[in-house]
């Protein structure tokens, strides 16, 4: 069955450092991948979308890579700030035919001053 | 601001007593989704409406139903809630191309309704 793995343990980093979160998947061939941020008690908020033919996408301090050979996406936050503390979810989708997003359980990021 | 609004934010119901959660959107998106999210777990898609077309996930229990009376509103009905249905219920929308299934577009989420079962 399809499986998405994100680190279940929280990632703790110091303010100003780069945070790197990992999303691995198996038994799936996504056409695109999305990253969302979720704060406690709130709904997910869309951050970035990357397609299978794109290696890298950037938006301000955020960078996403997508390696379909390794079946992995990396999500980077540079110059991290305490306000970046949240849970980050990856979600995979396929084009063509019936389509839906499959979400990972997310990784909690804590940025310490 | 255009947004997705879920009411109520917190809902308490009794075991077996029907409950309805509501979602409204001002984004004029053609697709609306309902997800169930339990603590520290991934959001799980229950069903979605593509315009007026209802699409149920294969593993969504019959206990869960949905209605979409117009573009702006969507409801989640739980006919006989069990203890295992306690969760956060998230509504989301997206604007998808005409003539095709959903996908490849960002989804816009409401802040959810946290459902507790007594």
Coordinates of C-alpha atoms in Angstrom, one line a residue:
Chain A
X1 CA 0.0 0.0 0.0
X2 CA 1.0 3.6 -0.4
X3 CA 3.1 5.0 2.4
X4 CA 4.4 8.4 3.2
X5 CA 7.0 8.8 6.0
X6 CA 7.9 11.9 7.8
X7 CA 10.0 12.0 10.9
X8 CA 7.6 11.5 13.8
X9 CA 10.2 13.0 16.3
X10 CA 10.3 16.7 16.6
X11 CA 13.1 18.6 15.0
X12 CA 14.7 21.1 17.4
X13 CA 17.0 23.7 16.0
X14 CA 18.6 27.0 17.0
X15 CA 17.3 30.3 15.5
X16 CA 19.2 31.3 12.4
X17 CA 20.1 27.8 11.4
X18 CA 18.6 25.9 8.4
X19 CA 15.9 23.4 9.1
X20 CA 15.6 20.4 6.8
X21 CA 12.6 18.2 6.9
X22 CA 12.3 14.9 5.0
X23 CA 9.3 13.3 3.2
X24 CA 9.9 9.7 1.9
X25 CA 7.3 7.7 0.0
X26 CA 6.9 4.1 -1.2
X27 CA 4.5 2.3 -3.6
X28 CA 3.5 5.6 -5.2
X29 CA 4.4 7.6 -8.3
X30 CA 3.3 11.1 -7.6
X31 CA 3.1 13.7 -10.3
X32 CA 3.5 16.5 -7.8
X33 CA 4.1 17.1 -4.1
X34 CA 2.9 19.9 -1.8
X35 CA 4.1 21.1 1.5
X36 CA 1.8 22.6 4.2
X37 CA 2.3 24.2 7.6
X38 CA -0.1 23.4 10.4
X39 CA -0.2 25.2 13.7
X40 CA -1.8 23.6 16.8
X41 CA -5.6 23.7 16.6
X42 CA -5.6 25.2 13.1
X43 CA -6.0 23.9 9.5
X44 CA -3.0 23.3 7.2
X45 CA -1.8 26.2 5.2
X46 CA -0.3 25.7 1.7
X47 CA 3.3 26.6 1.3
X48 CA 4.8 25.2 -1.9
X49 CA 4.0 22.8 -4.8
X50 CA 6.7 21.0 -6.8
X51 CA 6.0 18.9 -9.9
X52 CA 7.8 15.6 -10.8
X53 CA 9.8 17.3 -13.6
X54 CA 11.1 20.0 -11.3
X55 CA 14.1 19.4 -9.2
X56 CA 13.9 22.4 -6.9
X57 CA 11.4 25.2 -6.0
X58 CA 12.1 28.3 -3.9
X59 CA 9.9 30.8 -2.2
X60 CA 11.5 33.4 0.1
X61 CA 13.3 31.4 2.8
X62 CA 11.7 28.1 1.7
X63 CA 13.2 25.6 -0.6
X64 CA 11.8 22.2 -1.7
X65 CA 13.5 19.5 -3.7
X66 CA 11.9 16.5 -5.3
X67 CA 13.9 13.3 -6.2
X68 CA 11.7 10.8 -7.9
X69 CA 14.6 8.3 -8.0
X70 CA 15.1 8.4 -4.3
X71 CA 11.3 8.8 -3.7
X72 CA 12.1 11.7 -1.4
X73 CA 11.4 15.4 -1.0
X74 CA 13.4 17.7 1.3
X75 CA 12.0 20.9 2.7
X76 CA 14.4 23.6 3.9
X77 CA 13.8 26.7 5.9
X78 CA 16.8 29.0 5.9
X79 CA 17.5 31.5 8.6
X80 CA 14.9 29.9 10.8
X81 CA 12.9 31.9 13.3
X82 CA 10.9 30.9 16.4
X83 CA 7.8 31.9 14.3
X84 CA 8.6 29.0 12.0
X85 CA 7.8 26.5 14.8
X86 CA 4.9 24.4 13.6
X87 CA 4.1 21.0 12.1
X88 CA 5.0 20.6 8.4
X89 CA 3.0 18.2 6.3
X90 CA 3.9 16.8 2.9
X91 CA 1.2 15.7 0.5
X92 CA 1.5 13.7 -2.7
X93 CA -0.8 13.8 -5.7
X94 CA -1.1 12.1 -9.1
X95 CA -2.3 13.7 -12.4
X96 CA -4.8 11.9 -14.6
X97 CA -7.6 9.7 -13.6
X98 CA -9.1 10.0 -10.2
X99 CA -6.8 12.1 -8.0
X100 CA -6.5 13.0 -4.4
X101 CA -3.8 14.3 -2.0
X102 CA -2.3 11.8 0.3
X103 CA -0.9 13.5 3.4
X104 CA 2.0 12.5 5.6
X105 CA 1.5 12.8 9.4
X106 CA 3.9 15.7 9.5
X107 CA 7.1 16.7 11.4
X108 CA 7.0 19.1 14.2
X109 CA 9.6 21.8 14.0
X110 CA 10.7 23.8 17.1
X111 CA 13.0 26.8 16.6
X112 CA 14.6 28.0 19.8
X113 CA 15.9 31.6 20.4
Chain B
X1 CA -10.5 38.3 3.0
X2 CA -11.6 35.2 1.1
X3 CA -11.6 32.2 3.3
X4 CA -12.9 28.9 4.4
X5 CA -15.0 29.0 7.6
X6 CA -16.0 26.0 9.7
X7 CA -18.7 26.1 12.4
X8 CA -18.6 25.3 15.2
X9 CA -15.0 25.2 16.2
X10 CA -15.8 22.8 19.0
X11 CA -18.7 20.3 19.0
X12 CA -19.6 17.9 21.7
X13 CA -22.2 15.2 21.1
X14 CA -23.4 12.0 22.7
X15 CA -22.6 8.6 21.5
X16 CA -25.1 7.7 18.7
X17 CA -26.6 11.2 18.5
X18 CA -26.5 12.6 14.9
X19 CA -24.3 15.7 14.4
X20 CA -23.8 18.1 11.5
X21 CA -20.7 20.1 10.9
X22 CA -20.7 23.0 8.4
X23 CA -18.3 24.6 6.1
X24 CA -18.6 27.8 4.0
X25 CA -16.3 29.4 1.5
X26 CA -16.0 32.8 -0.1
X27 CA -13.3 31.7 -2.6
X28 CA -15.8 30.5 -5.2
X29 CA -13.8 27.2 -5.6
X30 CA -15.5 24.4 -7.4
X31 CA -14.1 21.6 -5.2
X32 CA -14.8 21.0 -1.5
X33 CA -13.2 18.3 0.6
X34 CA -13.8 16.8 4.1
X35 CA -10.9 15.4 6.0
X36 CA -10.7 13.6 9.3
X37 CA -7.5 14.2 11.4
X38 CA -6.8 12.5 14.6
X39 CA -4.0 13.6 17.0
X40 CA -0.5 13.4 15.4
X41 CA -1.9 11.7 12.4
X42 CA -2.2 12.6 8.7
X43 CA -5.5 14.2 7.5
X44 CA -7.5 11.5 5.9
X45 CA -9.8 12.3 3.0
X46 CA -13.4 11.2 3.6
X47 CA -15.0 12.6 0.4
X48 CA -15.1 15.5 -1.9
X49 CA -17.5 17.4 -4.2
X50 CA -16.3 18.4 -7.6
X51 CA -19.0 21.0 -8.4
X52 CA -22.2 19.0 -7.6
X53 CA -20.6 15.6 -8.1
X54 CA -20.1 13.6 -4.9
X55 CA -17.0 11.4 -4.7
X56 CA -16.8 9.1 -1.7
X57 CA -13.5 7.4 -0.6
X58 CA -13.7 3.6 -0.6
X59 CA -12.9 3.3 3.1
X60 CA -15.2 6.1 4.4
X61 CA -17.8 4.5 6.7
X62 CA -21.4 4.7 5.7
X63 CA -22.0 6.6 9.0
X64 CA -20.5 9.7 7.3
X65 CA -22.5 11.6 4.7
X66 CA -22.2 15.0 3.0
X67 CA -24.4 17.6 1.4
X68 CA -23.5 20.5 -0.8
X69 CA -26.6 22.6 -1.4
X70 CA -24.7 25.3 -3.3
X71 CA -21.1 26.4 -4.3
X72 CA -20.5 28.1 -1.0
X73 CA -21.7 25.6 1.6
X74 CA -20.9 22.0 2.4
X75 CA -22.0 19.9 5.4
X76 CA -20.7 16.7 7.0
X77 CA -23.3 14.6 8.7
X78 CA -22.4 11.8 11.1
X79 CA -25.5 9.7 11.6
X80 CA -24.5 7.7 14.7
X81 CA -21.2 8.9 16.1
X82 CA -19.0 6.4 17.9
X83 CA -16.1 7.0 20.2
X84 CA -13.8 6.4 17.4
X85 CA -15.2 9.3 15.5
X86 CA -13.7 11.8 17.9
X87 CA -11.3 13.9 15.8
X88 CA -10.7 17.2 14.1
X89 CA -12.7 17.5 10.9
X90 CA -11.2 19.8 8.3
X91 CA -12.9 21.3 5.3
X92 CA -10.8 22.4 2.3
X93 CA -11.4 23.9 -1.1
X94 CA -9.5 24.1 -4.4
X95 CA -10.1 25.5 -7.8
X96 CA -9.6 22.8 -10.4
X97 CA -9.7 22.9 -14.2
X98 CA -13.0 22.2 -15.9
X99 CA -13.6 18.7 -17.3
X100 CA -11.1 16.8 -15.1
X101 CA -10.6 15.3 -11.7
X102 CA -9.1 17.3 -8.8
X103 CA -5.4 17.6 -8.3
X104 CA -2.3 19.7 -8.8
X105 CA -3.8 22.8 -7.1
X106 CA -3.3 24.1 -3.6
X107 CA -6.0 23.3 -1.1
X108 CA -7.3 26.0 1.2
X109 CA -8.3 24.7 4.6
X110 CA -10.6 26.0 7.3
X111 CA -9.5 25.8 11.0
X112 CA -11.5 22.7 11.6
X113 CA -14.2 21.5 14.0
X114 CA -13.0 19.4 16.9
X115 CA -15.6 16.8 17.7
X116 CA -15.8 15.1 21.1
X117 CA -18.1 12.2 21.8
X118 CA -19.5 11.6 25.3

